[in-house]
């Protein structure tokens, strides 16, 4: 069986809000948070986001507002593996949340 290939996206973090995570209250305005997702498909990326925030973003969010195939400068040096990283402040490195 062929090994499944991971895909990467980066985009706005507005659909990743998790009010139970104190970093959202302490640091982040939702429009300033950047998200980095690594998953097997866009549908899987939506599931990864849901693992963190408890709700699945609409497909149109990833299709229209995320850049597929681009990891982004913030993730330089990070090996892609299935998960979600959020950058709560542009001056800090992204933090893995899933």
mmCIF file of N, CA and C in Angstrom:
data_model
loop_
_atom_site.group_PDB
_atom_site.id
_atom_site.type_symbol
_atom_site.label_atom_id
_atom_site.label_comp_id
_atom_site.label_asym_id
_atom_site.label_seq_id
_atom_site.Cartn_x
_atom_site.Cartn_y
_atom_site.Cartn_z
ATOM 1 N N UNK A 1 0.834 -1.176 0.000
ATOM 2 C CA UNK A 1 0.000 0.000 0.000
ATOM 3 C C UNK A 1 0.881 1.243 0.000
ATOM 4 N N UNK A 2 0.515 2.223 -0.819
ATOM 5 C CA UNK A 2 1.291 3.453 -0.925
ATOM 6 C C UNK A 2 1.113 4.316 0.328
ATOM 7 N N UNK A 3 2.189 4.993 0.701
ATOM 8 C CA UNK A 3 2.148 5.875 1.856
ATOM 9 C C UNK A 3 1.374 7.144 1.487
ATOM 10 N N UNK A 4 0.481 7.558 2.358
ATOM 11 C CA UNK A 4 -0.284 8.781 2.125
ATOM 12 C C UNK A 4 0.624 9.990 2.258
ATOM 13 N N UNK A 5 0.418 10.938 1.383
ATOM 14 C CA UNK A 5 1.248 12.127 1.364
ATOM 15 C C UNK A 5 0.574 13.259 2.135
ATOM 16 N N UNK A 6 1.350 13.918 2.982
ATOM 17 C CA UNK A 6 0.837 15.056 3.741
ATOM 18 C C UNK A 6 0.852 16.313 2.893
ATOM 19 N N UNK A 7 -0.120 17.182 3.133
ATOM 20 C CA UNK A 7 -0.210 18.475 2.462
ATOM 21 C C UNK A 7 -0.149 19.556 3.537
ATOM 22 N N UNK A 8 0.251 20.745 3.123
ATOM 23 C CA UNK A 8 0.391 21.851 4.069
ATOM 24 C C UNK A 8 -0.429 23.061 3.617
ATOM 25 N N UNK A 9 -0.886 23.825 4.606
ATOM 26 C CA UNK A 9 -1.633 25.060 4.382
ATOM 27 C C UNK A 9 -1.199 26.082 5.412
ATOM 28 N N UNK A 10 -1.358 27.347 5.068
ATOM 29 C CA UNK A 10 -1.243 28.397 6.076
ATOM 30 C C UNK A 10 -2.283 29.450 5.751
ATOM 31 N N UNK A 11 -2.831 30.043 6.796
ATOM 32 C CA UNK A 11 -3.882 31.033 6.592
ATOM 33 C C UNK A 11 -4.307 31.675 7.899
ATOM 34 N N UNK A 12 -5.389 32.393 7.817
ATOM 35 C CA UNK A 12 -5.863 33.138 8.986
ATOM 36 C C UNK A 12 -6.393 32.199 10.068
ATOM 37 N N UNK A 13 -6.242 32.627 11.300
ATOM 38 C CA UNK A 13 -6.627 31.780 12.419
ATOM 39 C C UNK A 13 -8.025 32.032 12.948
ATOM 40 N N UNK A 14 -8.829 32.810 12.240
ATOM 41 C CA UNK A 14 -10.146 33.180 12.754
ATOM 42 C C UNK A 14 -11.084 31.999 12.935
ATOM 43 N N UNK A 15 -10.885 30.902 12.209
ATOM 44 C CA UNK A 15 -11.733 29.720 12.358
ATOM 45 C C UNK A 15 -11.155 28.708 13.343
ATOM 46 N N UNK A 16 -10.087 29.090 14.026
ATOM 47 C CA UNK A 16 -9.427 28.180 14.968
ATOM 48 C C UNK A 16 -9.586 28.630 16.410
ATOM 49 N N UNK A 17 -10.459 29.564 16.675
ATOM 50 C CA UNK A 17 -10.608 30.108 18.035
ATOM 51 C C UNK A 17 -11.057 29.021 19.002
ATOM 52 N N UNK A 18 -10.339 28.947 20.112
ATOM 53 C CA UNK A 18 -10.669 28.017 21.184
ATOM 54 C C UNK A 18 -10.639 28.814 22.482
ATOM 55 N N UNK A 19 -11.806 29.226 22.955
ATOM 56 C CA UNK A 19 -11.890 30.077 24.156
ATOM 57 C C UNK A 19 -11.390 29.371 25.419
ATOM 58 N N UNK A 20 -11.290 28.047 25.374
ATOM 59 C CA UNK A 20 -10.759 27.317 26.525
ATOM 60 C C UNK A 20 -9.238 27.428 26.618
ATOM 61 N N UNK A 21 -8.595 27.842 25.553
ATOM 62 C CA UNK A 21 -7.140 28.010 25.526
ATOM 63 C C UNK A 21 -6.832 29.430 26.009
ATOM 64 N N UNK A 22 -6.159 29.568 27.151
ATOM 65 C CA UNK A 22 -5.909 30.903 27.713
ATOM 66 C C UNK A 22 -5.085 31.823 26.817
ATOM 67 N N UNK A 23 -4.359 31.277 25.856
ATOM 68 C CA UNK A 23 -3.568 32.132 24.959
ATOM 69 C C UNK A 23 -4.468 33.046 24.127
ATOM 70 N N UNK A 24 -5.691 32.610 23.854
ATOM 71 C CA UNK A 24 -6.608 33.460 23.092
ATOM 72 C C UNK A 24 -7.016 34.674 23.913
ATOM 73 N N UNK A 25 -7.170 34.513 25.205
ATOM 74 C CA UNK A 25 -7.565 35.635 26.064
ATOM 75 C C UNK A 25 -6.369 36.529 26.381
ATOM 76 N N UNK A 26 -5.232 35.905 26.591
ATOM 77 C CA UNK A 26 -4.055 36.637 27.040
ATOM 78 C C UNK A 26 -3.381 37.441 25.934
ATOM 79 N N UNK A 27 -3.343 36.892 24.726
ATOM 80 C CA UNK A 27 -2.501 37.499 23.712
ATOM 81 C C UNK A 27 -3.198 37.882 22.428
ATOM 82 N N UNK A 28 -4.166 37.116 22.050
ATOM 83 C CA UNK A 28 -4.536 37.149 20.657
ATOM 84 C C UNK A 28 -5.832 37.870 20.336
ATOM 85 N N UNK A 29 -5.730 38.709 19.354
ATOM 86 C CA UNK A 29 -6.922 39.198 18.684
ATOM 87 C C UNK A 29 -7.103 38.245 17.504
ATOM 88 N N UNK A 30 -8.281 37.656 17.342
ATOM 89 C CA UNK A 30 -8.459 36.608 16.312
ATOM 90 C C UNK A 30 -7.952 36.981 14.922
ATOM 91 N N UNK A 31 -8.059 38.233 14.548
ATOM 92 C CA UNK A 31 -7.625 38.614 13.200
ATOM 93 C C UNK A 31 -6.109 38.633 13.049
ATOM 94 N N UNK A 32 -5.388 38.548 14.153
ATOM 95 C CA UNK A 32 -3.919 38.575 14.094
ATOM 96 C C UNK A 32 -3.281 37.196 14.224
ATOM 97 N N UNK A 33 -4.084 36.197 14.513
ATOM 98 C CA UNK A 33 -3.550 34.838 14.683
ATOM 99 C C UNK A 33 -3.395 34.192 13.309
ATOM 100 N N UNK A 34 -2.277 33.507 13.129
ATOM 101 C CA UNK A 34 -2.010 32.813 11.866
ATOM 102 C C UNK A 34 -1.983 31.314 12.136
ATOM 103 N N UNK A 35 -2.569 30.548 11.235
ATOM 104 C CA UNK A 35 -2.667 29.099 11.406
ATOM 105 C C UNK A 35 -1.845 28.369 10.354
ATOM 106 N N UNK A 36 -1.266 27.261 10.753
ATOM 107 C CA UNK A 36 -0.504 26.370 9.875
ATOM 108 C C UNK A 36 -1.048 24.965 10.100
ATOM 109 N N UNK A 37 -1.488 24.326 9.038
ATOM 110 C CA UNK A 37 -2.105 23.008 9.139
ATOM 111 C C UNK A 37 -1.363 22.034 8.244
ATOM 112 N N UNK A 38 -1.176 20.834 8.740
ATOM 113 C CA UNK A 38 -0.595 19.755 7.951
ATOM 114 C C UNK A 38 -1.549 18.567 8.083
ATOM 115 N N UNK A 39 -2.012 18.066 6.937
ATOM 116 C CA UNK A 39 -3.003 16.989 6.935
ATOM 117 C C UNK A 39 -2.937 16.254 5.596
ATOM 118 N N UNK A 40 -3.733 15.197 5.492
ATOM 119 C CA UNK A 40 -3.725 14.376 4.281
ATOM 120 C C UNK A 40 -4.602 14.935 3.167
ATOM 121 N N UNK A 41 -5.554 15.785 3.503
ATOM 122 C CA UNK A 41 -6.462 16.378 2.523
ATOM 123 C C UNK A 41 -7.088 17.620 3.151
ATOM 124 N N UNK A 42 -7.808 18.392 2.365
ATOM 125 C CA UNK A 42 -8.492 19.556 2.919
ATOM 126 C C UNK A 42 -9.526 19.122 3.960
ATOM 127 N N UNK A 43 -10.230 18.025 3.684
ATOM 128 C CA UNK A 43 -11.206 17.508 4.657
ATOM 129 C C UNK A 43 -10.507 17.102 5.952
ATOM 130 N N UNK A 44 -9.348 16.473 5.835
ATOM 131 C CA UNK A 44 -8.591 16.089 7.030
ATOM 132 C C UNK A 44 -8.085 17.331 7.758
ATOM 133 N N UNK A 45 -7.689 18.369 7.028
ATOM 134 C CA UNK A 45 -7.248 19.621 7.650
ATOM 135 C C UNK A 45 -8.379 20.227 8.479
ATOM 136 N N UNK A 46 -9.597 20.158 7.967
ATOM 137 C CA UNK A 46 -10.756 20.646 8.707
ATOM 138 C C UNK A 46 -10.946 19.841 9.994
ATOM 139 N N UNK A 47 -10.717 18.526 9.915
ATOM 140 C CA UNK A 47 -10.833 17.675 11.113
ATOM 141 C C UNK A 47 -9.750 18.012 12.135
ATOM 142 N N UNK A 48 -8.541 18.285 11.662
ATOM 143 C CA UNK A 48 -7.442 18.659 12.568
ATOM 144 C C UNK A 48 -7.811 19.941 13.320
ATOM 145 N N UNK A 49 -8.335 20.918 12.612
ATOM 146 C CA UNK A 49 -8.744 22.176 13.252
ATOM 147 C C UNK A 49 -9.844 21.899 14.270
ATOM 148 N N UNK A 50 -10.791 21.035 13.922
ATOM 149 C CA UNK A 50 -11.892 20.690 14.831
ATOM 150 C C UNK A 50 -11.386 19.994 16.088
ATOM 151 N N UNK A 51 -10.301 19.238 15.985
ATOM 152 C CA UNK A 51 -9.716 18.588 17.164
ATOM 153 C C UNK A 51 -9.317 19.631 18.202
ATOM 154 N N UNK A 52 -8.893 20.789 17.727
ATOM 155 C CA UNK A 52 -8.449 21.848 18.634
ATOM 156 C C UNK A 52 -9.601 22.722 19.126
ATOM 157 N N UNK A 53 -10.446 23.172 18.214
ATOM 158 C CA UNK A 53 -11.435 24.170 18.616
ATOM 159 C C UNK A 53 -12.848 23.620 18.799
ATOM 160 N N UNK A 54 -13.077 22.353 18.453
ATOM 161 C CA UNK A 54 -14.369 21.743 18.704
ATOM 162 C C UNK A 54 -15.407 21.940 17.619
ATOM 163 N N UNK A 55 -15.034 22.599 16.549
ATOM 164 C CA UNK A 55 -15.953 22.766 15.421
ATOM 165 C C UNK A 55 -15.151 22.776 14.128
ATOM 166 N N UNK A 56 -15.761 22.245 13.097
ATOM 167 C CA UNK A 56 -15.093 22.138 11.812
ATOM 168 C C UNK A 56 -15.328 23.417 10.991
ATOM 169 N N UNK A 57 -14.273 24.049 10.519
ATOM 170 C CA UNK A 57 -14.469 25.244 9.696
ATOM 171 C C UNK A 57 -15.096 24.860 8.354
ATOM 172 N N UNK A 58 -15.763 25.783 7.705
ATOM 173 C CA UNK A 58 -16.325 25.469 6.395
ATOM 174 C C UNK A 58 -15.215 25.186 5.383
ATOM 175 N N UNK A 59 -15.511 24.348 4.422
ATOM 176 C CA UNK A 59 -14.540 24.022 3.381
ATOM 177 C C UNK A 59 -14.075 25.287 2.662
ATOM 178 N N UNK A 60 -14.981 26.230 2.484
ATOM 179 C CA UNK A 60 -14.642 27.474 1.787
ATOM 180 C C UNK A 60 -13.549 28.261 2.507
ATOM 181 N N UNK A 61 -13.448 28.128 3.831
ATOM 182 C CA UNK A 61 -12.399 28.823 4.580
ATOM 183 C C UNK A 61 -11.022 28.372 4.114
ATOM 184 N N UNK A 62 -10.821 27.064 4.032
ATOM 185 C CA UNK A 62 -9.520 26.561 3.581
ATOM 186 C C UNK A 62 -9.322 26.797 2.084
ATOM 187 N N UNK A 63 -10.356 26.635 1.336
ATOM 188 C CA UNK A 63 -10.254 26.810 -0.118
ATOM 189 C C UNK A 63 -9.944 28.263 -0.493
ATOM 190 N N UNK A 64 -10.605 29.225 0.182
ATOM 191 C CA UNK A 64 -10.501 30.628 -0.215
ATOM 192 C C UNK A 64 -9.508 31.465 0.594
ATOM 193 N N UNK A 65 -9.242 31.072 1.841
ATOM 194 C CA UNK A 65 -8.442 31.927 2.707
ATOM 195 C C UNK A 65 -7.160 31.294 3.228
ATOM 196 N N UNK A 66 -6.874 30.069 2.821
ATOM 197 C CA UNK A 66 -5.624 29.415 3.176
ATOM 198 C C UNK A 66 -4.824 29.182 1.908
ATOM 199 N N UNK A 67 -3.528 29.214 2.039
ATOM 200 C CA UNK A 67 -2.641 28.962 0.908
ATOM 201 C C UNK A 67 -2.184 27.501 0.978
ATOM 202 N N UNK A 68 -2.663 26.695 0.047
ATOM 203 C CA UNK A 68 -2.294 25.280 0.010
ATOM 204 C C UNK A 68 -0.905 25.126 -0.602
ATOM 205 N N UNK A 69 -0.100 24.283 0.013
ATOM 206 C CA UNK A 69 1.233 24.007 -0.508
ATOM 207 C C UNK A 69 2.309 24.941 0.002
ATOM 208 N N UNK A 70 1.933 25.892 0.846
ATOM 209 C CA UNK A 70 2.901 26.848 1.378
ATOM 210 C C UNK A 70 2.914 26.760 2.899
ATOM 211 N N UNK A 71 4.055 26.464 3.444
ATOM 212 C CA UNK A 71 4.198 26.307 4.886
ATOM 213 C C UNK A 71 4.297 27.657 5.567
ATOM 214 N N UNK A 72 4.848 28.623 4.914
ATOM 215 C CA UNK A 72 4.981 29.958 5.496
ATOM 216 C C UNK A 72 6.299 30.146 6.224
ATOM 217 N N UNK A 73 6.743 31.387 6.290
ATOM 218 C CA UNK A 73 8.031 31.712 6.916
ATOM 219 C C UNK A 73 8.093 31.328 8.383
ATOM 220 N N UNK A 74 6.985 31.456 9.082
ATOM 221 C CA UNK A 74 6.970 31.135 10.507
ATOM 222 C C UNK A 74 7.292 29.685 10.802
ATOM 223 N N UNK A 75 7.075 28.816 9.825
ATOM 224 C CA UNK A 75 7.298 27.385 10.028
ATOM 225 C C UNK A 75 8.633 26.906 9.478
ATOM 226 N N UNK A 76 9.483 27.834 9.128
ATOM 227 C CA UNK A 76 10.802 27.474 8.610
ATOM 228 C C UNK A 76 11.526 26.560 9.597
ATOM 229 N N UNK A 77 11.988 25.425 9.103
ATOM 230 C CA UNK A 77 12.712 24.471 9.934
ATOM 231 C C UNK A 77 11.827 23.441 10.626
ATOM 232 N N UNK A 78 10.502 23.575 10.522
ATOM 233 C CA UNK A 78 9.579 22.627 11.147
ATOM 234 C C UNK A 78 9.225 21.552 10.119
ATOM 235 N N UNK A 79 9.449 20.302 10.476
ATOM 236 C CA UNK A 79 9.131 19.186 9.587
ATOM 237 C C UNK A 79 7.626 18.979 9.556
ATOM 238 N N UNK A 80 7.033 18.951 8.369
ATOM 239 C CA UNK A 80 5.591 18.733 8.287
ATOM 240 C C UNK A 80 5.173 17.374 8.846
ATOM 241 N N UNK A 81 4.223 17.403 9.769
ATOM 242 C CA UNK A 81 3.567 16.209 10.280
ATOM 243 C C UNK A 81 2.141 16.617 10.622
ATOM 244 N N UNK A 82 1.240 15.659 10.610
ATOM 245 C CA UNK A 82 -0.174 15.988 10.797
ATOM 246 C C UNK A 82 -0.364 16.767 12.092
ATOM 247 N N UNK A 83 -0.961 17.947 11.988
ATOM 248 C CA UNK A 83 -1.187 18.765 13.162
ATOM 249 C C UNK A 83 -1.580 20.187 12.819
ATOM 250 N N UNK A 84 -1.728 20.984 13.870
ATOM 251 C CA UNK A 84 -2.103 22.392 13.758
ATOM 252 C C UNK A 84 -1.174 23.214 14.628
ATOM 253 N N UNK A 85 -0.642 24.266 14.059
ATOM 254 C CA UNK A 85 0.195 25.221 14.768
ATOM 255 C C UNK A 85 -0.471 26.579 14.658
ATOM 256 N N UNK A 86 -0.397 27.354 15.728
ATOM 257 C CA UNK A 86 -0.930 28.713 15.712
ATOM 258 C C UNK A 86 0.163 29.687 16.107
ATOM 259 N N UNK A 87 0.172 30.795 15.419
ATOM 260 C CA UNK A 87 1.115 31.863 15.736
ATOM 261 C C UNK A 87 0.278 32.999 16.326
ATOM 262 N N UNK A 88 0.309 33.121 17.643
ATOM 263 C CA UNK A 88 -0.514 34.094 18.342
ATOM 264 C C UNK A 88 0.045 35.505 18.239
ATOM 265 N N UNK A 89 1.342 35.613 17.994
ATOM 266 C CA UNK A 89 2.010 36.904 17.872
ATOM 267 C C UNK A 89 3.055 36.761 16.769
ATOM 268 N N UNK A 90 3.078 37.681 15.849
ATOM 269 C CA UNK A 90 4.015 37.602 14.707
ATOM 270 C C UNK A 90 5.472 37.592 15.137
ATOM 271 N N UNK A 91 5.762 38.078 16.330
ATOM 272 C CA UNK A 91 7.146 38.114 16.787
ATOM 273 C C UNK A 91 7.578 36.801 17.447
ATOM 274 N N UNK A 92 6.640 35.848 17.595
ATOM 275 C CA UNK A 92 6.949 34.572 18.231
ATOM 276 C C UNK A 92 6.802 33.424 17.233
ATOM 277 N N UNK A 93 7.432 32.324 17.563
ATOM 278 C CA UNK A 93 7.306 31.124 16.722
ATOM 279 C C UNK A 93 5.914 30.526 16.900
ATOM 280 N N UNK A 94 5.394 29.873 15.864
ATOM 281 C CA UNK A 94 4.119 29.176 15.995
ATOM 282 C C UNK A 94 4.197 28.083 17.068
ATOM 283 N N UNK A 95 3.074 27.833 17.716
ATOM 284 C CA UNK A 95 2.969 26.834 18.777
ATOM 285 C C UNK A 95 2.085 25.697 18.286
ATOM 286 N N UNK A 96 2.554 24.480 18.462
ATOM 287 C CA UNK A 96 1.736 23.327 18.073
ATOM 288 C C UNK A 96 0.610 23.148 19.082
ATOM 289 N N UNK A 97 -0.630 23.094 18.595
ATOM 290 C CA UNK A 97 -1.784 22.934 19.480
ATOM 291 C C UNK A 97 -2.496 21.591 19.250
ATOM 292 N N UNK A 98 -2.222 20.912 18.145
ATOM 293 C CA UNK A 98 -2.757 19.560 17.867
ATOM 294 C C UNK A 98 -1.617 18.760 17.286
#
